Amino acid sequence: MFIDLSRVPDEGQEVTLGVPAERLPLDKSELPLVDRVELAGRLERVDDVAFHLGGSLAATLELECVRCLEPFRLELDEPLDLLFLPFSVNVGPGKAGKPAENEERELKDEDLAVSFYQDDKIDMGLLIREQIYLALPMKPICRDHCQGLCPKCGTNLNSSSCNCAREAVEPRLASLKSLLKS
Ligand SMILES: [Zn+2]
Ligand SMILES: [Zn+2]
């Protein structure tokens, strides 16, 4: 899944991609994608070496809620607004880590994300992986007001209730109480 940049016409080109998640070159254990990944956008030449990709990326992930520990599906629909620059391996001393040629470039839009391409090709698998990672929530929650699990008996408070739910006691306090009883 590569886009050959040497073939992008001056007027730009449409980029559409629809792939079943299991056909993406990604490790399912690190990025639990399900269904299809859809990308729709437009690739335009900015200058001799720079390209702009605008559009959107839609994907569905199967995650585990950090509160109730139930699996749930998260639908992502992320806007794409990326500037592609050539990745240069000829990095001289004093320029460590910075791709050459690009240092002088002034980005008009500071919010524009920059990605790099190699050998005149954009690796779409890599691009999808990168963009989904950026969109992934740090603490996924199945719904806005997930009630989570009862800290005492482990009941999922979204679907049922338990007797201990109302006087939820902090674990440390609980052990203190049992000490006092003896
Ligand atoms: Zn939940
Ligand atoms: Zn309980």
JSON list of C-alpha atoms and ligand atoms in Angstrom, two decimals:
[
{"chain": "A", "resi": 1, "resn": "MET", "atom": "CA", "xyz": [0.00, 0.00, 0.00]},
{"chain": "A", "resi": 2, "resn": "PHE", "atom": "CA", "xyz": [2.10, 2.83, -1.32]},
{"chain": "A", "resi": 3, "resn": "ILE", "atom": "CA", "xyz": [1.40, 6.04, -3.16]},
{"chain": "A", "resi": 4, "resn": "ASP", "atom": "CA", "xyz": [3.95, 6.75, -5.85]},
{"chain": "A", "resi": 5, "resn": "LEU", "atom": "CA", "xyz": [4.67, 10.45, -5.52]},
{"chain": "A", "resi": 6, "resn": "SER", "atom": "CA", "xyz": [6.46, 10.70, -8.84]},
{"chain": "A", "resi": 7, "resn": "ARG", "atom": "CA", "xyz": [3.11, 10.08, -10.49]},
{"chain": "A", "resi": 8, "resn": "VAL", "atom": "CA", "xyz": [1.11, 12.75, -8.71]},
{"chain": "A", "resi": 9, "resn": "PRO", "atom": "CA", "xyz": [-0.12, 15.12, -11.43]},
{"chain": "A", "resi": 10, "resn": "ASP", "atom": "CA", "xyz": [0.25, 18.88, -11.05]},
{"chain": "A", "resi": 11, "resn": "GLU", "atom": "CA", "xyz": [-3.45, 19.28, -10.37]},
{"chain": "A", "resi": 12, "resn": "GLY", "atom": "CA", "xyz": [-3.27, 16.75, -7.53]},
{"chain": "A", "resi": 13, "resn": "GLN", "atom": "CA", "xyz": [-5.08, 13.47, -7.15]},
{"chain": "A", "resi": 14, "resn": "GLU", "atom": "CA", "xyz": [-7.84, 11.86, -5.13]},
{"chain": "A", "resi": 15, "resn": "VAL", "atom": "CA", "xyz": [-6.72, 9.27, -2.60]},
{"chain": "A", "resi": 16, "resn": "THR", "atom": "CA", "xyz": [-9.28, 6.73, -1.49]},
{"chain": "A", "resi": 17, "resn": "LEU", "atom": "CA", "xyz": [-8.62, 3.58, 0.41]},
{"chain": "A", "resi": 18, "resn": "GLY", "atom": "CA", "xyz": [-10.95, 1.04, 1.95]},
{"chain": "A", "resi": 19, "resn": "VAL", "atom": "CA", "xyz": [-9.35, -1.99, 3.50]},
{"chain": "A", "resi": 20, "resn": "PRO", "atom": "CA", "xyz": [-10.59, -4.67, 5.86]},
{"chain": "A", "resi": 21, "resn": "ALA", "atom": "CA", "xyz": [-8.70, -4.22, 9.13]},
{"chain": "A", "resi": 22, "resn": "GLU", "atom": "CA", "xyz": [-7.20, -7.71, 8.98]},
{"chain": "A", "resi": 23, "resn": "ARG", "atom": "CA", "xyz": [-5.48, -6.92, 5.70]},
{"chain": "A", "resi": 24, "resn": "LEU", "atom": "CA", "xyz": [-3.55, -4.00, 7.09]},
{"chain": "A", "resi": 25, "resn": "PRO", "atom": "CA", "xyz": [0.10, -4.68, 7.89]},
{"chain": "A", "resi": 26, "resn": "LEU", "atom": "CA", "xyz": [-0.47, -4.02, 11.57]},
{"chain": "A", "resi": 27, "resn": "ASP", "atom": "CA", "xyz": [-0.12, -6.04, 14.71]},
{"chain": "A", "resi": 28, "resn": "LYS", "atom": "CA", "xyz": [-3.63, -6.58, 16.04]},
{"chain": "A", "resi": 29, "resn": "SER", "atom": "CA", "xyz": [-2.41, -6.85, 19.62]},
{"chain": "A", "resi": 30, "resn": "GLU", "atom": "CA", "xyz": [-1.02, -3.32, 19.54]},
{"chain": "A", "resi": 31, "resn": "LEU", "atom": "CA", "xyz": [-3.80, -1.73, 17.48]},
{"chain": "A", "resi": 32, "resn": "PRO", "atom": "CA", "xyz": [-7.07, -3.68, 17.82]},
{"chain": "A", "resi": 33, "resn": "LEU", "atom": "CA", "xyz": [-8.76, -2.54, 14.61]},
{"chain": "A", "resi": 34, "resn": "VAL", "atom": "CA", "xyz": [-11.98, -4.16, 13.46]},
{"chain": "A", "resi": 35, "resn": "ASP", "atom": "CA", "xyz": [-14.17, -3.82, 10.37]},
{"chain": "A", "resi": 36, "resn": "ARG", "atom": "CA", "xyz": [-12.76, -1.55, 7.71]},
{"chain": "A", "resi": 37, "resn": "VAL", "atom": "CA", "xyz": [-10.41, 1.36, 7.60]},
{"chain": "A", "resi": 38, "resn": "GLU", "atom": "CA", "xyz": [-11.49, 4.05, 5.15]},
{"chain": "A", "resi": 39, "resn": "LEU", "atom": "CA", "xyz": [-9.40, 6.92, 3.97]},
{"chain": "A", "resi": 40, "resn": "ALA", "atom": "CA", "xyz": [-10.63, 9.62, 1.63]},
{"chain": "A", "resi": 41, "resn": "GLY", "atom": "CA", "xyz": [-8.59, 12.64, 0.72]},
{"chain": "A", "resi": 42, "resn": "ARG", "atom": "CA", "xyz": [-6.74, 14.65, -1.80]},
{"chain": "A", "resi": 43, "resn": "LEU", "atom": "CA", "xyz": [-3.00, 14.70, -2.38]},
{"chain": "A", "resi": 44, "resn": "GLU", "atom": "CA", "xyz": [-1.46, 17.84, -3.80]},
{"chain": "A", "resi": 45, "resn": "ARG", "atom": "CA", "xyz": [2.00, 18.86, -4.75]},
{"chain": "A", "resi": 46, "resn": "VAL", "atom": "CA", "xyz": [3.18, 21.85, -2.69]},
{"chain": "A", "resi": 47, "resn": "ASP", "atom": "CA", "xyz": [6.57, 22.25, -4.35]},
{"chain": "A", "resi": 48, "resn": "ASP", "atom": "CA", "xyz": [9.33, 20.04, -5.76]},
{"chain": "A", "resi": 49, "resn": "VAL", "atom": "CA", "xyz": [9.56, 17.86, -2.69]},
{"chain": "A", "resi": 50, "resn": "ALA", "atom": "CA", "xyz": [6.58, 18.65, -0.46]},
{"chain": "A", "resi": 51, "resn": "PHE", "atom": "CA", "xyz": [3.10, 17.17, -0.71]},
{"chain": "A", "resi": 52, "resn": "HIS", "atom": "CA", "xyz": [-0.10, 17.91, 1.17]},
{"chain": "A", "resi": 53, "resn": "LEU", "atom": "CA", "xyz": [-2.70, 15.34, 2.07]},
{"chain": "A", "resi": 54, "resn": "GLY", "atom": "CA", "xyz": [-6.08, 16.56, 3.30]},
{"chain": "A", "resi": 55, "resn": "GLY", "atom": "CA", "xyz": [-9.10, 14.41, 4.01]},
{"chain": "A", "resi": 56, "resn": "SER", "atom": "CA", "xyz": [-10.33, 12.04, 6.66]},
{"chain": "A", "resi": 57, "resn": "LEU", "atom": "CA", "xyz": [-9.60, 8.66, 8.12]},
{"chain": "A", "resi": 58, "resn": "ALA", "atom": "CA", "xyz": [-12.30, 6.43, 9.61]},
{"chain": "A", "resi": 59, "resn": "ALA", "atom": "CA", "xyz": [-11.60, 3.33, 11.66]},
{"chain": "A", "resi": 60, "resn": "THR", "atom": "CA", "xyz": [-13.17, 1.21, 14.39]},
{"chain": "A", "resi": 61, "resn": "LEU", "atom": "CA", "xyz": [-11.25, -0.09, 17.36]},
{"chain": "A", "resi": 62, "resn": "GLU", "atom": "CA", "xyz": [-12.22, -2.72, 19.87]},
{"chain": "A", "resi": 63, "resn": "LEU", "atom": "CA", "xyz": [-11.02, -1.48, 23.23]},
{"chain": "A", "resi": 64, "resn": "GLU", "atom": "CA", "xyz": [-11.50, -2.32, 26.88]},
{"chain": "A", "resi": 65, "resn": "CYS", "atom": "CA", "xyz": [-13.12, 0.30, 29.10]},
{"chain": "A", "resi": 66, "resn": "VAL", "atom": "CA", "xyz": [-10.75, 1.37, 31.89]},
{"chain": "A", "resi": 67, "resn": "ARG", "atom": "CA", "xyz": [-13.66, 1.71, 34.34]},
{"chain": "A", "resi": 68, "resn": "CYS", "atom": "CA", "xyz": [-15.89, -1.31, 33.80]},
{"chain": "A", "resi": 69, "resn": "LEU", "atom": "CA", "xyz": [-13.35, -3.48, 31.93]},
{"chain": "A", "resi": 70, "resn": "GLU", "atom": "CA", "xyz": [-15.96, -4.39, 29.29]},
{"chain": "A", "resi": 71, "resn": "PRO", "atom": "CA", "xyz": [-14.95, -4.47, 25.63]},
{"chain": "A", "resi": 72, "resn": "PHE", "atom": "CA", "xyz": [-16.51, -1.77, 23.48]},
{"chain": "A", "resi": 73, "resn": "ARG", "atom": "CA", "xyz": [-16.14, -0.34, 20.01]},
{"chain": "A", "resi": 74, "resn": "LEU", "atom": "CA", "xyz": [-14.78, 3.10, 19.42]},
{"chain": "A", "resi": 75, "resn": "GLU", "atom": "CA", "xyz": [-15.45, 4.70, 16.07]},
{"chain": "A", "resi": 76, "resn": "LEU", "atom": "CA", "xyz": [-12.86, 7.17, 14.94]},
{"chain": "A", "resi": 77, "resn": "ASP", "atom": "CA", "xyz": [-13.34, 9.69, 12.17]},
{"chain": "A", "resi": 78, "resn": "GLU", "atom": "CA", "xyz": [-10.23, 11.82, 12.11]},
{"chain": "A", "resi": 79, "resn": "PRO", "atom": "CA", "xyz": [-9.47, 14.74, 9.83]},
{"chain": "A", "resi": 80, "resn": "LEU", "atom": "CA", "xyz": [-6.22, 14.47, 7.91]},
{"chain": "A", "resi": 81, "resn": "ASP", "atom": "CA", "xyz": [-4.12, 17.55, 7.30]},
{"chain": "A", "resi": 82, "resn": "LEU", "atom": "CA", "xyz": [-0.58, 16.45, 6.67]},
{"chain": "A", "resi": 83, "resn": "LEU", "atom": "CA", "xyz": [2.47, 17.82, 4.99]},
{"chain": "A", "resi": 84, "resn": "PHE", "atom": "CA", "xyz": [4.80, 15.21, 3.56]},
{"chain": "A", "resi": 85, "resn": "LEU", "atom": "CA", "xyz": [8.49, 15.97, 3.28]},
{"chain": "A", "resi": 86, "resn": "PRO", "atom": "CA", "xyz": [11.30, 13.73, 2.07]},
{"chain": "A", "resi": 87, "resn": "PHE", "atom": "CA", "xyz": [13.15, 11.93, 4.79]},
{"chain": "A", "resi": 88, "resn": "SER", "atom": "CA", "xyz": [16.83, 12.37, 4.22]},
{"chain": "A", "resi": 89, "resn": "VAL", "atom": "CA", "xyz": [19.32, 9.91, 5.63]},
{"chain": "A", "resi": 90, "resn": "ASN", "atom": "CA", "xyz": [22.25, 12.18, 4.76]},
{"chain": "A", "resi": 91, "resn": "VAL", "atom": "CA", "xyz": [22.22, 13.99, 8.04]},
{"chain": "A", "resi": 92, "resn": "GLY", "atom": "CA", "xyz": [25.51, 15.72, 8.65]},
{"chain": "A", "resi": 93, "resn": "PRO", "atom": "CA", "xyz": [27.10, 16.55, 12.02]},
{"chain": "A", "resi": 94, "resn": "GLY", "atom": "CA", "xyz": [25.30, 19.24, 13.93]},
{"chain": "A", "resi": 95, "resn": "LYS", "atom": "CA", "xyz": [22.04, 18.43, 12.26]},
{"chain": "A", "resi": 96, "resn": "ALA", "atom": "CA", "xyz": [21.34, 15.30, 14.21]},
{"chain": "A", "resi": 97, "resn": "GLY", "atom": "CA", "xyz": [17.81, 14.08, 13.92]},
{"chain": "A", "resi": 98, "resn": "LYS", "atom": "CA", "xyz": [16.68, 16.79, 11.56]},
{"chain": "A", "resi": 99, "resn": "PRO", "atom": "CA", "xyz": [15.98, 15.92, 7.99]},
{"chain": "A", "resi": 100, "resn": "ALA", "atom": "CA", "xyz": [18.21, 18.00, 5.72]},
{"chain": "A", "resi": 101, "resn": "GLU", "atom": "CA", "xyz": [16.71, 20.46, 3.24]},
{"chain": "A", "resi": 102, "resn": "ASN", "atom": "CA", "xyz": [13.74, 21.05, 5.45]},
{"chain": "A", "resi": 103, "resn": "GLU", "atom": "CA", "xyz": [15.35, 23.27, 8.02]},
{"chain": "A", "resi": 104, "resn": "GLU", "atom": "CA", "xyz": [14.86, 26.39, 5.97]},
{"chain": "A", "resi": 105, "resn": "ARG", "atom": "CA", "xyz": [11.28, 25.58, 5.21]},
{"chain": "A", "resi": 106, "resn": "GLU", "atom": "CA", "xyz": [8.82, 27.95, 6.79]},
{"chain": "A", "resi": 107, "resn": "LEU", "atom": "CA", "xyz": [5.56, 26.35, 7.65]},
{"chain": "A", "resi": 108, "resn": "LYS", "atom": "CA", "xyz": [2.71, 28.74, 7.09]},
{"chain": "A", "resi": 109, "resn": "ASP", "atom": "CA", "xyz": [0.39, 26.78, 9.28]},
{"chain": "A", "resi": 110, "resn": "GLU", "atom": "CA", "xyz": [2.11, 25.81, 12.51]},
{"chain": "A", "resi": 111, "resn": "ASP", "atom": "CA", "xyz": [-0.59, 23.32, 13.35]},
{"chain": "A", "resi": 112, "resn": "LEU", "atom": "CA", "xyz": [0.01, 21.37, 10.20]},
{"chain": "A", "resi": 113, "resn": "ALA", "atom": "CA", "xyz": [1.42, 17.97, 11.06]},
{"chain": "A", "resi": 114, "resn": "VAL", "atom": "CA", "xyz": [4.50, 16.86, 9.20]},
{"chain": "A", "resi": 115, "resn": "SER", "atom": "CA", "xyz": [5.17, 13.34, 8.03]},
{"chain": "A", "resi": 116, "resn": "PHE", "atom": "CA", "xyz": [8.08, 11.99, 6.05]},
{"chain": "A", "resi": 117, "resn": "TYR", "atom": "CA", "xyz": [8.27, 9.87, 2.97]},
{"chain": "A", "resi": 118, "resn": "GLN", "atom": "CA", "xyz": [11.09, 7.79, 1.57]},
{"chain": "A", "resi": 119, "resn": "ASP", "atom": "CA", "xyz": [12.01, 6.70, -1.97]},
{"chain": "A", "resi": 120, "resn": "ASP", "atom": "CA", "xyz": [9.27, 8.87, -3.52]},
{"chain": "A", "resi": 121, "resn": "LYS", "atom": "CA", "xyz": [6.58, 6.78, -1.85]},
{"chain": "A", "resi": 122, "resn": "ILE", "atom": "CA", "xyz": [4.09, 7.29, 0.95]},
{"chain": "A", "resi": 123, "resn": "ASP", "atom": "CA", "xyz": [3.60, 4.12, 2.96]},
{"chain": "A", "resi": 124, "resn": "MET", "atom": "CA", "xyz": [-0.15, 4.08, 3.60]},
{"chain": "A", "resi": 125, "resn": "GLY", "atom": "CA", "xyz": [0.06, 1.33, 6.21]},
{"chain": "A", "resi": 126, "resn": "LEU", "atom": "CA", "xyz": [2.50, 3.43, 8.21]},
{"chain": "A", "resi": 127, "resn": "LEU", "atom": "CA", "xyz": [0.39, 6.54, 7.76]},
{"chain": "A", "resi": 128, "resn": "ILE", "atom": "CA", "xyz": [-2.77, 4.82, 8.99]},
{"chain": "A", "resi": 129, "resn": "ARG", "atom": "CA", "xyz": [-0.95, 3.36, 11.98]},
{"chain": "A", "resi": 130, "resn": "GLU", "atom": "CA", "xyz": [0.55, 6.72, 12.92]},
{"chain": "A", "resi": 131, "resn": "GLN", "atom": "CA", "xyz": [-2.75, 8.61, 12.61]},
{"chain": "A", "resi": 132, "resn": "ILE", "atom": "CA", "xyz": [-4.76, 6.07, 14.57]},
{"chain": "A", "resi": 133, "resn": "TYR", "atom": "CA", "xyz": [-2.18, 6.07, 17.34]},
{"chain": "A", "resi": 134, "resn": "LEU", "atom": "CA", "xyz": [-2.48, 9.84, 17.58]},
{"chain": "A", "resi": 135, "resn": "ALA", "atom": "CA", "xyz": [-6.26, 9.59, 17.84]},
{"chain": "A", "resi": 136, "resn": "LEU", "atom": "CA", "xyz": [-6.28, 6.81, 20.42]},
{"chain": "A", "resi": 137, "resn": "PRO", "atom": "CA", "xyz": [-7.59, 7.92, 23.84]},
{"chain": "A", "resi": 138, "resn": "MET", "atom": "CA", "xyz": [-5.18, 7.40, 26.75]},
{"chain": "A", "resi": 139, "resn": "LYS", "atom": "CA", "xyz": [-7.95, 6.07, 28.97]},
{"chain": "A", "resi": 140, "resn": "PRO", "atom": "CA", "xyz": [-10.72, 4.64, 26.82]},
{"chain": "A", "resi": 141, "resn": "ILE", "atom": "CA", "xyz": [-14.17, 4.79, 28.41]},
{"chain": "A", "resi": 142, "resn": "CYS", "atom": "CA", "xyz": [-17.16, 2.88, 26.99]},
{"chain": "A", "resi": 143, "resn": "ARG", "atom": "CA", "xyz": [-19.62, 5.74, 27.55]},
{"chain": "A", "resi": 144, "resn": "ASP", "atom": "CA", "xyz": [-19.61, 9.25, 28.99]},
{"chain": "A", "resi": 145, "resn": "HIS", "atom": "CA", "xyz": [-20.91, 8.27, 32.39]},
{"chain": "A", "resi": 146, "resn": "CYS", "atom": "CA", "xyz": [-19.64, 4.74, 32.81]},
{"chain": "A", "resi": 147, "resn": "GLN", "atom": "CA", "xyz": [-20.33, 3.75, 36.43]},
{"chain": "A", "resi": 148, "resn": "GLY", "atom": "CA", "xyz": [-17.48, 1.27, 36.53]},
{"chain": "A", "resi": 149, "resn": "LEU", "atom": "CA", "xyz": [-17.22, -1.69, 38.86]},
{"chain": "A", "resi": 150, "resn": "CYS", "atom": "CA", "xyz": [-18.14, -1.82, 42.52]},
{"chain": "A", "resi": 151, "resn": "PRO", "atom": "CA", "xyz": [-14.78, -1.66, 44.34]},
{"chain": "A", "resi": 152, "resn": "LYS", "atom": "CA", "xyz": [-16.02, -4.22, 46.88]},
{"chain": "A", "resi": 153, "resn": "CYS", "atom": "CA", "xyz": [-17.82, -6.95, 44.97]},
{"chain": "A", "resi": 154, "resn": "GLY", "atom": "CA", "xyz": [-16.87, -6.19, 41.38]},
{"chain": "A", "resi": 155, "resn": "THR", "atom": "CA", "xyz": [-20.44, -5.84, 40.09]},
{"chain": "A", "resi": 156, "resn": "ASN", "atom": "CA", "xyz": [-20.69, -3.88, 36.85]},
{"chain": "A", "resi": 157, "resn": "LEU", "atom": "CA", "xyz": [-22.71, -0.89, 38.04]},
{"chain": "A", "resi": 158, "resn": "ASN", "atom": "CA", "xyz": [-23.82, -0.01, 34.50]},
{"chain": "A", "resi": 159, "resn": "SER", "atom": "CA", "xyz": [-26.01, -3.07, 34.22]},
{"chain": "A", "resi": 160, "resn": "SER", "atom": "CA", "xyz": [-26.87, -3.96, 37.82]},
{"chain": "A", "resi": 161, "resn": "SER", "atom": "CA", "xyz": [-26.50, -2.78, 41.36]},
{"chain": "A", "resi": 162, "resn": "CYS", "atom": "CA", "xyz": [-25.29, -4.38, 44.55]},
{"chain": "A", "resi": 163, "resn": "ASN", "atom": "CA", "xyz": [-25.91, -3.87, 48.22]},
{"chain": "A", "resi": 164, "resn": "CYS", "atom": "CA", "xyz": [-22.51, -2.47, 48.92]},
{"chain": "A", "resi": 165, "resn": "ALA", "atom": "CA", "xyz": [-22.71, 0.10, 46.15]},
{"chain": "A", "resi": 166, "resn": "ARG", "atom": "CA", "xyz": [-24.02, 2.92, 48.31]},
{"chain": "A", "resi": 167, "resn": "GLU", "atom": "CA", "xyz": [-21.51, 2.75, 51.11]},
{"chain": "A", "resi": 168, "resn": "ALA", "atom": "CA", "xyz": [-18.50, 2.30, 48.90]},
{"chain": "A", "resi": 169, "resn": "VAL", "atom": "CA", "xyz": [-15.55, 2.08, 51.28]},
{"chain": "A", "resi": 170, "resn": "GLU", "atom": "CA", "xyz": [-11.99, 2.77, 50.34]},
{"chain": "A", "resi": 171, "resn": "PRO", "atom": "CA", "xyz": [-9.92, -0.45, 50.47]},
{"chain": "A", "resi": 172, "resn": "ARG", "atom": "CA", "xyz": [-7.47, 0.95, 53.04]},
{"chain": "A", "resi": 173, "resn": "LEU", "atom": "CA", "xyz": [-10.30, 2.08, 55.25]},
{"chain": "A", "resi": 174, "resn": "ALA", "atom": "CA", "xyz": [-11.88, -1.36, 54.99]},
{"chain": "A", "resi": 175, "resn": "SER", "atom": "CA", "xyz": [-8.81, -3.11, 56.33]},
{"chain": "A", "resi": 176, "resn": "LEU", "atom": "CA", "xyz": [-8.65, -0.60, 59.17]},
{"chain": "A", "resi": 177, "resn": "LYS", "atom": "CA", "xyz": [-12.25, -1.41, 60.06]},
{"chain": "A", "resi": 178, "resn": "SER", "atom": "CA", "xyz": [-11.56, -5.13, 60.15]},
{"chain": "A", "resi": 179, "resn": "LEU", "atom": "CA", "xyz": [-8.59, -4.44, 62.46]},
{"chain": "A", "resi": 180, "resn": "LEU", "atom": "CA", "xyz": [-10.79, -2.50, 64.84]},
{"chain": "A", "resi": 181, "resn": "LYS", "atom": "CA", "xyz": [-13.29, -5.35, 64.99]},
{"chain": "A", "resi": 182, "resn": "SER", "atom": "CA", "xyz": [-10.76, -7.91, 66.21]},
{"chain": "B", "resi": 1, "resn": "ZN", "atom": "ZN", "xyz": [-17.25, 1.23, 30.95]},
{"chain": "B", "resi": 2, "resn": "ZN", "atom": "ZN", "xyz": [-20.75, -4.26, 45.39]}
]
